[in-house]
XYZ file of C-alpha atoms in Angstrom:
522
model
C -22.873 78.836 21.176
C -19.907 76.729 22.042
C -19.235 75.657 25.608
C -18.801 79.027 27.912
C -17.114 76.692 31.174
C -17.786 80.439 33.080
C -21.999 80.088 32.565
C -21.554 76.608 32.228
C -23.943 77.031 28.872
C -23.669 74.893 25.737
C -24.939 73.122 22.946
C -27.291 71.104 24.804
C -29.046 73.741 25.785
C -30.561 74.204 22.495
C -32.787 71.176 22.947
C -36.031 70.971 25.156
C -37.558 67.380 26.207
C -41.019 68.717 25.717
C -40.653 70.304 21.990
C -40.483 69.063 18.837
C -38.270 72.177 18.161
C -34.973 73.556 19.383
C -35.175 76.639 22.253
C -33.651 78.886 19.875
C -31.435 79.013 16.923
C -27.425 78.864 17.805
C -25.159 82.143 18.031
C -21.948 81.662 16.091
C -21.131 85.164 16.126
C -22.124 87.774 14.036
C -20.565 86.913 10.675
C -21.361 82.907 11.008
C -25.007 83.849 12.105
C -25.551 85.851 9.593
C -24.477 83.026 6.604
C -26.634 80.163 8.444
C -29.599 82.770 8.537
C -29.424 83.589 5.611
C -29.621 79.880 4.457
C -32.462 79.149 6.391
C -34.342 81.921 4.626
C -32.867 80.546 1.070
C -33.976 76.647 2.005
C -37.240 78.078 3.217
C -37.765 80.380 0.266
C -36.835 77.931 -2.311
C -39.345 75.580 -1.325
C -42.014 78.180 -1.564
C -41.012 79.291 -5.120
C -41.061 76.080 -6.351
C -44.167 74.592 -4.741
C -45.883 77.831 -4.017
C -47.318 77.685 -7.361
C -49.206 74.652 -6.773
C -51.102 75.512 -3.391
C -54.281 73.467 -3.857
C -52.056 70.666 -5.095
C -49.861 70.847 -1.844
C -52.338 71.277 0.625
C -54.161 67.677 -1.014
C -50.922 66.495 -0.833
C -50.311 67.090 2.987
C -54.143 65.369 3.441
C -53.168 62.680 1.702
C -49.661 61.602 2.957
C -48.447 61.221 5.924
C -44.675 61.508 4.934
C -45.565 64.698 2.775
C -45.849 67.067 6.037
C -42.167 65.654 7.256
C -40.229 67.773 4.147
C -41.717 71.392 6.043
C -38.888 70.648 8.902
C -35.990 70.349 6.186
C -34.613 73.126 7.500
C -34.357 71.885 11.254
C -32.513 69.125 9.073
C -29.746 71.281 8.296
C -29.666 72.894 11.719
C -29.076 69.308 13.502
C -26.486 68.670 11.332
C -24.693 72.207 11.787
C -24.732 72.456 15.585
C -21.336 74.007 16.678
C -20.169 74.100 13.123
C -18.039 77.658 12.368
C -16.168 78.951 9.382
C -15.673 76.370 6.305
C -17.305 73.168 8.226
C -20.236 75.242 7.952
C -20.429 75.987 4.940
C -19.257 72.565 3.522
C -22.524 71.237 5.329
C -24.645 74.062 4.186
C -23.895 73.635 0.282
C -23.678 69.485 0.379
C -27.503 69.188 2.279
C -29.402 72.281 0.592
C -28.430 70.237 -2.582
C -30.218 66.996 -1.119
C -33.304 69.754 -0.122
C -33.081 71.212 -4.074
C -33.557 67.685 -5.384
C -36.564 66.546 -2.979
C -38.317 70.330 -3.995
C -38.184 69.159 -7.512
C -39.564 65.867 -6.993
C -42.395 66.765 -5.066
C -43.138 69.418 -7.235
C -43.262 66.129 -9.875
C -45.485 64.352 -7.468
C -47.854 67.162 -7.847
C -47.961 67.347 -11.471
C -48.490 63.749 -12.083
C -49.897 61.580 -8.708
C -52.860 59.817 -9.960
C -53.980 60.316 -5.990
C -54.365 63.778 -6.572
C -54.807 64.316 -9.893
C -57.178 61.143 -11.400
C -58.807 63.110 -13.690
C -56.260 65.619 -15.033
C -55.393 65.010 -19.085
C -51.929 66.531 -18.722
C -51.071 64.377 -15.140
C -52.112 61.005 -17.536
C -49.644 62.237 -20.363
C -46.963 62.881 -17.871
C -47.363 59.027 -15.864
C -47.289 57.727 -19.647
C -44.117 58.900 -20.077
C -42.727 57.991 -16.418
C -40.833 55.275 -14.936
C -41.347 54.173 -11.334
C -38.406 52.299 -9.378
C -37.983 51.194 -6.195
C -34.940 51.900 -4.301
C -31.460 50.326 -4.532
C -32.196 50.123 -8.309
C -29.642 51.192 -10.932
C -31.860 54.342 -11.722
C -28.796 55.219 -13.864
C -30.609 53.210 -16.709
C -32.024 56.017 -17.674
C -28.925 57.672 -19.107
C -30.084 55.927 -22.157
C -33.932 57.510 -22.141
C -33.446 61.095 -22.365
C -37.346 61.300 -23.711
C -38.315 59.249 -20.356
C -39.039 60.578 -17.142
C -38.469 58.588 -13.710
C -38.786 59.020 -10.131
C -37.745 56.867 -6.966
C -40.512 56.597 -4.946
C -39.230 54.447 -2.273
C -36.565 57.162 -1.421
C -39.259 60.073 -1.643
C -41.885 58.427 0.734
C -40.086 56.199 3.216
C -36.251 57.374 3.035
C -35.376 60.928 2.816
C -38.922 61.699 5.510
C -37.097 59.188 7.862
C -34.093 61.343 7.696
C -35.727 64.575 7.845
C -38.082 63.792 10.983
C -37.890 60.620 13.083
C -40.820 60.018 13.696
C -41.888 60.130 10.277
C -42.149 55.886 9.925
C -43.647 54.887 12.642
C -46.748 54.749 12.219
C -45.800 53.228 8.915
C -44.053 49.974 10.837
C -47.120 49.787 12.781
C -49.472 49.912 10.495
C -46.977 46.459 8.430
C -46.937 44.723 12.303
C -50.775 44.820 12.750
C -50.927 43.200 9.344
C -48.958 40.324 10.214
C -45.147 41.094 9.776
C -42.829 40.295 12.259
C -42.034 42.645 14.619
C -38.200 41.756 14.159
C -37.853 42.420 10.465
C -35.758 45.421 9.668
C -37.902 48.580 9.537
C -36.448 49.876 6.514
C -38.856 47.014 4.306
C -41.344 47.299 6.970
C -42.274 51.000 6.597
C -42.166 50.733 3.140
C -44.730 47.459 3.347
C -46.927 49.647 5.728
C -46.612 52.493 3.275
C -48.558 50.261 0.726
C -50.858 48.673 3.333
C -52.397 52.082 3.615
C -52.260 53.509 0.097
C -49.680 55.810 1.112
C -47.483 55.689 -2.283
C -48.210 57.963 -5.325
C -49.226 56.334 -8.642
C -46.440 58.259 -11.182
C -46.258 55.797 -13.888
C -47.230 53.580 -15.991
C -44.251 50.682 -14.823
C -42.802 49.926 -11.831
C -38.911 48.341 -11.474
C -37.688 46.518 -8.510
C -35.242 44.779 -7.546
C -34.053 41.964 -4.398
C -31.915 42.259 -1.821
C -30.921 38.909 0.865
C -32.961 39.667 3.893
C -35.969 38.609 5.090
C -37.474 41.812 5.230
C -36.707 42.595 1.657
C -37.944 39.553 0.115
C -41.139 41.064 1.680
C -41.114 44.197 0.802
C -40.965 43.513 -2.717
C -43.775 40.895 -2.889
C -45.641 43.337 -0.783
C -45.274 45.899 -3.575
C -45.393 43.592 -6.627
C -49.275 43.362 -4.668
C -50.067 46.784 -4.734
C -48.755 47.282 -7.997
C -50.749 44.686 -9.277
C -52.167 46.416 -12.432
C -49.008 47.899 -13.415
C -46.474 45.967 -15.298
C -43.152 45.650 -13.241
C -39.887 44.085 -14.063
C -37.855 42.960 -11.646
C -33.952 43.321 -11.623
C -31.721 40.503 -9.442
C -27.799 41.454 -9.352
C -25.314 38.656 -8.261
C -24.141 39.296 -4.370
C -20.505 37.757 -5.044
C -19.847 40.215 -7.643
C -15.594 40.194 -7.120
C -16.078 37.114 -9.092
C -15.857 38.273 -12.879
C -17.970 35.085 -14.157
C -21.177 36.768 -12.495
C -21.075 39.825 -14.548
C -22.130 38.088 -17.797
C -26.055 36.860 -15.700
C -25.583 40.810 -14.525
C -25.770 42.214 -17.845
C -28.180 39.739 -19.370
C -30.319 41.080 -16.575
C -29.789 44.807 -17.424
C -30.455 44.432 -21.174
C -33.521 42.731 -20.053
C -34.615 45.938 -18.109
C -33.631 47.714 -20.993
C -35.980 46.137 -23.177
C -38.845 46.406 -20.826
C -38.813 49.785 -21.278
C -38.664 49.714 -24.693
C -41.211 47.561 -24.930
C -43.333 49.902 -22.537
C -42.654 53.462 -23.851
C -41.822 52.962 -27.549
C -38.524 54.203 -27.245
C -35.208 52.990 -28.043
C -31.923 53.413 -26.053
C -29.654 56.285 -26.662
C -25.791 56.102 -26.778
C -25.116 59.567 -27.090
C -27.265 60.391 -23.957
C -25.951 57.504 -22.390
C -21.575 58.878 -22.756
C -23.379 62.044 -21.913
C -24.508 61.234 -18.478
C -21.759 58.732 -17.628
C -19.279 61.294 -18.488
C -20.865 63.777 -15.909
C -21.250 60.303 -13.003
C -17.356 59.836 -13.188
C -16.434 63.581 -13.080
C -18.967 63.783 -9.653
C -17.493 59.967 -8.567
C -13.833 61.664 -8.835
C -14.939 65.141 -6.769
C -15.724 62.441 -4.246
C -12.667 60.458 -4.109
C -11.014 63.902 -4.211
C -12.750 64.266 -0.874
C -12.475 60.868 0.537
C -8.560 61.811 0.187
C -7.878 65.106 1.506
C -10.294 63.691 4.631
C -7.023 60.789 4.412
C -4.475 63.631 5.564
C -4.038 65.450 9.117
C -6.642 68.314 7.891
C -9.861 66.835 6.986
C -12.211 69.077 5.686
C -16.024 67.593 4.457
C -16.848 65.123 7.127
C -19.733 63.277 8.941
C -22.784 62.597 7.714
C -23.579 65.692 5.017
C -20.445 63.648 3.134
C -23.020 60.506 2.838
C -26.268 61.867 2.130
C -25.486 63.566 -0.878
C -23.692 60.878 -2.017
C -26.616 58.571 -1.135
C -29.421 60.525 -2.555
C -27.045 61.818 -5.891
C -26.747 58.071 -7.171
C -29.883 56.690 -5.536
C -32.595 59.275 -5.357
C -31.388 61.095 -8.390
C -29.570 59.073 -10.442
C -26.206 61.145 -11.051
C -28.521 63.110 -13.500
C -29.452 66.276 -11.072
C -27.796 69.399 -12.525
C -27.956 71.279 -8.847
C -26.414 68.185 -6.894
C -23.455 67.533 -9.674
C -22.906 70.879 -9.795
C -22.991 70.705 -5.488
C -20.233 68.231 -5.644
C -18.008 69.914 -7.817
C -18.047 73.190 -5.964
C -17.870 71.477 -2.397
C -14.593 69.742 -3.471
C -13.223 73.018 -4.716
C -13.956 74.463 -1.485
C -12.098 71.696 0.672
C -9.067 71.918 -1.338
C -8.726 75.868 -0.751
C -9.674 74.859 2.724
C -7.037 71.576 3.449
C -4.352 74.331 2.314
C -5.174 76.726 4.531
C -5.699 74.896 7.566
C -2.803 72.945 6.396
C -0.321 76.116 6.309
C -1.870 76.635 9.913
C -0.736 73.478 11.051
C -3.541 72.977 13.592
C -5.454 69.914 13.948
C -9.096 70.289 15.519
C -9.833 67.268 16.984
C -8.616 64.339 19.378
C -9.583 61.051 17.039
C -10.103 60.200 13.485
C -12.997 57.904 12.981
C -15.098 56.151 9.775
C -18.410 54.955 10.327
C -19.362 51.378 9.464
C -22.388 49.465 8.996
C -25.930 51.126 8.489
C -26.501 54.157 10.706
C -29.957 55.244 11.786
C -32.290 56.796 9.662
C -33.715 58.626 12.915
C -30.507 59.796 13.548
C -28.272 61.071 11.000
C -26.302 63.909 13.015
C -24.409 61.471 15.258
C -21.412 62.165 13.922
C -21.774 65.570 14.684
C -22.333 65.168 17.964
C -19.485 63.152 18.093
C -17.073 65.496 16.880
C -18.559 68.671 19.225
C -19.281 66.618 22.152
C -16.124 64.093 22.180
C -13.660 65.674 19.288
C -13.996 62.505 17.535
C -13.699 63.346 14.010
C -15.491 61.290 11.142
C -13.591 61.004 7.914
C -15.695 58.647 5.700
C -19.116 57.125 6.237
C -19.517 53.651 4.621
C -22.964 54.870 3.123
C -20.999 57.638 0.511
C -18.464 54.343 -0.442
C -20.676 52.583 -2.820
C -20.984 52.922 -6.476
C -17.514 54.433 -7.143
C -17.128 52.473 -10.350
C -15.857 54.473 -12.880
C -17.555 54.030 -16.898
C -15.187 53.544 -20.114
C -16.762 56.268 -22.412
C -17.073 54.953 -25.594
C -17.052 50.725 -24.836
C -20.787 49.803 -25.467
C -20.140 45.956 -24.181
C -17.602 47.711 -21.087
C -20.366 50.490 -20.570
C -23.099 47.413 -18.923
C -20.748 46.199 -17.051
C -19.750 48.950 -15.722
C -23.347 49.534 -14.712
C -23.831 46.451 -13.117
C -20.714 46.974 -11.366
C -21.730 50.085 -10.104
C -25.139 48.907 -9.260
C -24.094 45.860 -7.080
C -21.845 48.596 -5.254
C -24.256 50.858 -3.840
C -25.694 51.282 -0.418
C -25.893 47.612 1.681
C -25.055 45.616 -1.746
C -21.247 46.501 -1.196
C -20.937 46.208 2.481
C -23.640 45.394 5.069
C -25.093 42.528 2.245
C -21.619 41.912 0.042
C -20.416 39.385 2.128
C -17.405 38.779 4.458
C -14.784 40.518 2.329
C -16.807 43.465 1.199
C -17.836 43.950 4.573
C -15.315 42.468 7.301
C -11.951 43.245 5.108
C -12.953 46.132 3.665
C -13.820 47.894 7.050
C -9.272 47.635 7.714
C -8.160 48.623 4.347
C -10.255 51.881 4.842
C -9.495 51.695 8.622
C -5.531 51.997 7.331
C -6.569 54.020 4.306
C -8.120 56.929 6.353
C -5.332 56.412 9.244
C -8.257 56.300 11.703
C -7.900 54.894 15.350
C -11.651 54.389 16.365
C -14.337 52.789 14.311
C -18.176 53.831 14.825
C -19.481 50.502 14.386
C -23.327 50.804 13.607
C -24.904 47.757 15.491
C -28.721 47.609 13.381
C -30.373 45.382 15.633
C -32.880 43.766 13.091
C -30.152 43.423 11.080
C -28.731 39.859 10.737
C -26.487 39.750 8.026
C -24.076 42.271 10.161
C -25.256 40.324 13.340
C -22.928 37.119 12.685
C -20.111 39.306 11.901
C -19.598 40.405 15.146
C -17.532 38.650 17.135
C -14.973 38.682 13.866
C -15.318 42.635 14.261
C -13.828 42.754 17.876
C -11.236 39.774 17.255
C -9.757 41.718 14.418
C -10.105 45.225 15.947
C -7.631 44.232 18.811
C -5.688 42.614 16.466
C -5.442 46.377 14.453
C -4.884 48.144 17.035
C -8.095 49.868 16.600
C -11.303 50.827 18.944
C -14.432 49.419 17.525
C -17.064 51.270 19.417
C -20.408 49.826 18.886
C -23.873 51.988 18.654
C -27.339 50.202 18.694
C -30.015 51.542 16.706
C -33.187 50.233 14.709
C -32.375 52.206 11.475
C -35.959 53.654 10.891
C -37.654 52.979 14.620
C -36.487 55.938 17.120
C -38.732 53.568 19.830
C -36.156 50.735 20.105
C -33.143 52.416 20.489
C -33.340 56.000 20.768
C -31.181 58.823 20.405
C -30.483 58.695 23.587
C -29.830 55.443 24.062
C -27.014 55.709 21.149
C -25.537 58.492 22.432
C -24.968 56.533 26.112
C -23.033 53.952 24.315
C -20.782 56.295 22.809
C -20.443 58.266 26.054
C -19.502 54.835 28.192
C -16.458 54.107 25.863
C -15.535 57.976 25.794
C -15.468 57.908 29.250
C -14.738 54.325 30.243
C -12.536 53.263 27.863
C -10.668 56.453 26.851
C -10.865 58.111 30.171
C -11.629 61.285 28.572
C -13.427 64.406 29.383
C -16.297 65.583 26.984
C -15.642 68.877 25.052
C -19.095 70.161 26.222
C -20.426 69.075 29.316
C -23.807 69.797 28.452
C -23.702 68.097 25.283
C -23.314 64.804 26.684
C -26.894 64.249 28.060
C -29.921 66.053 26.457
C -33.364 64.628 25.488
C -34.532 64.920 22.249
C -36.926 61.758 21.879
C -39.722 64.119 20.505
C -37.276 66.914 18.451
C -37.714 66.201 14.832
């Protein structure tokens, strides 16, 4: 359904102001049509076989939590994110996000086994939350490489992160609920939903431990004594990386700190840590780390191929949500590499170039609001080649080097999402934005302006000083990251459409893409 200039129909047309759906789903033609069909009925139906079995369990579940009943729109998900997409785009986006939808069916399906919410009573649940760890996000999950008995789940990522993604409105009432109880209204909403989460009892028991960790913003710090509260009864370790971590002196306090998780475990669960598991799944982290540099450098040429936001999220959710130890999403990154090579040669040997600027993203986009990109690129031709959320925890491990191997965790940990950029301080954030900026040959830089966000606040009049002096256009978006109510889609997409229009003195791709409400669309 790309722009017809003759009916004057386009892509905003698809979206209705008073529906929480789209009109109708797109018309690629026939042979395109079919394939995204037929993935919708493979999301849909894959999500039934695995949680079909446990009906009475999912329908408590949906009663229960609020942020349960945002995972049935995963497939409007996929369709935001493939608007106007054709040919190999489409299917690049297809296999990266039904990977991020494989992993969240599994781990609800593990909520359902084990939640002491829904299951207080059941023998087998209590077995299973004896032998489960609980973290928090933006901890180094990967720990568990070494506990191949244990089992572990992120429950951060499950309740307050991926919903946010999947339906905006999802954390809300969440941010509400933290406000009424006393928390500043200007704290970033990411901590805040999470706080309200726990204000109302909205997090499933799992296990018998809960790690956490700290990161240097206000809303943070809260967050975690907020959950150290309602995880009162459970014992929880807590895990504190060093922010400067280009200085090599940190990494011995780093390590000390790890081994001290370590043993917390052991201490917990009886266990003791694994080598052989550990070479095992560090050996499959740097072969999925490499298929993503592979990507991050054919996106480097004049043919990118996986771009926007589906390069991110799987990246996010693989090392965060899952740990680099899903079998589906490894597998997912592997194949999606393979598939942009054979693509980049093709469209290389074409010589044809489909858009009119090359772009990265910087600084935290919006939860609410993770197809921007997209829109970008069918609405403006402004291509994005690399999303600062998929550059963190690239740290290759030396297989075989026990004392190497933790600190190559630690290193990897303190480079993962905000520790190596928004929170990483002035070089990892200001000077690393113009080596990638040179790197990716971009001339425009989405510039992600979190408005409860202060560490990237201060940084700002540095950003447009040094993006004249590069040559480059910084074009800043407002958002809230997880509150659609401060800045909304709309509002972000106005921004972007001034400079377009203003600055470049172009003429939108699709007229009718340019101005569409969707405040109430999932």
């Amino acid at each position: 359904m790309a722009y017809n200039p003759k009916t004057g129909k386009g892509l905003g047309d698809l979206y209705r102001g008073d529906s929480r759906a789209m009109r109708h789903r797109e018309w690629k033609g026939f042979r395109d049509t079919m394939y995204d069909f037929g993935r919708w009925l493979k999301c849909y139906g894959f999500m039934a076989c695995k949680l079909g079995g446990h009906p009475i369990l999912l329908v408590k579940a949906m009663l229960r939590y609020r942020w349960m009943l945002s995972y049935l729109t995963a497939a409007n998900m996929i369709d935001r994110h493939t608007i106007g997409l054709r040919g190999n785009e489409l299917r690049y986006v297809h296999e990266e996000l039904f990977a991020l939808v494989h992993n969240a069916t599994i781990n609800v399906k593990e909520i359902l086994q084990r939640d002491e919410h829904l299951r207080p009573n059941s023998k087998k649940a209590q077995r299973l939350r004896e032998n489960t760890v609980m973290f928090d996000e933006m901890t180094p999950s990967n720990i568990m490489w070494g506990f191949p008995t244990l089992d572990w789940m992120d429950i951060a990522m499950m309740t307050i992160g991926m919903p946010g993604e999947v339906d905006q409105q999802a954390n809300v009432y969440y941010i509400d609920r933290i406000e009424e109880f006393g928390m500043a209204a200007d704290v970033c909403p990411l901590p805040a939903a999470e706080c309200g989460c726990a204000v109302v009892n909205d997090y499933p028991i799992l296990g018998k431990t809960y790690i956490t960790s700290t990161m240097p913003c206000d809303g943070s710090i809260g967050q975690t004594t907020f959950m150290a509260r309602y995880f009162k009864d459970l014992p929880i370790y807590q895990i504190t990386p060093p922010q400067r971590f280009n200085e090599p002196e940190v990494q011995e306090f780093a390590v000390h700190n790890l081994q001290g998780c370590i043993d917390f475990i052991e201490k917990n669960y009886g266990v003791k840590w694994d080598w052989d598991s550990f070479w095992e799944n560090a050996k499959k982290y740097n072969e999925s780390t490499q298929a993503v540099i592979d990507k991050w450098d054919i996106n480097c040429t004049d043919y990118p191929q996986v771009c926007g936001a589906a390069l991110s999220l799987t990246r996010e959710y693989e090392f965060q949500g899952a740990g680099c130890m899903d079998p589906y999403l490894y597998k997912a990154q592997l194949k999606t590499t393979e598939m942009a090579k054979k693509g980049y040669e093709k469209d290389a040997a074409k010589g044809e170039k489909n858009y009119r600027h090359r772009a990265i993203v910087w600084a935290c986009p919006a939860h609410y609001y993770t197809n921007f990109t997209y829109w970008a690129d069918k609405c403006w031709g402004v291509k994005t080649l690399v999303d600062m959320e998929c550059m963190l925890s690239y740290h290759m491990y030396h297989i075989g080097d026990e004392k190497q191997a933790m600190i190559d965790m630690a290193s990897s940990y303190e480079r993962m999402m905000m520790r190596s950029h928004t929170n990483g301080g002035y070089v990892n954030s200001l000077d690393e934005c113009w080596k990638m900026v040179k790197k990716f040959n971009a001339d425009m830089v989405i510039m992600y302006d979190h408005v409860s966000c202060k560490n990237v606040g201060c940084l700002h009049g540095l950003y447009e000083d040094q993006a004249r002096e590069h040559g480059v256009h910084m074009v800043w978006i407002p958002h809230d990251l997880m509150d659609p109510r401060t800045v909304s889609r709309v509002a972000m997409r106005d921004a972007f459409n001034k400079y377009m229009t203003n600055v470049f003195r172009e003429e939108p791709l699709d007229p009718t893409f340019v101005e569409y409400e969707d405040a109430l669309t999932w």
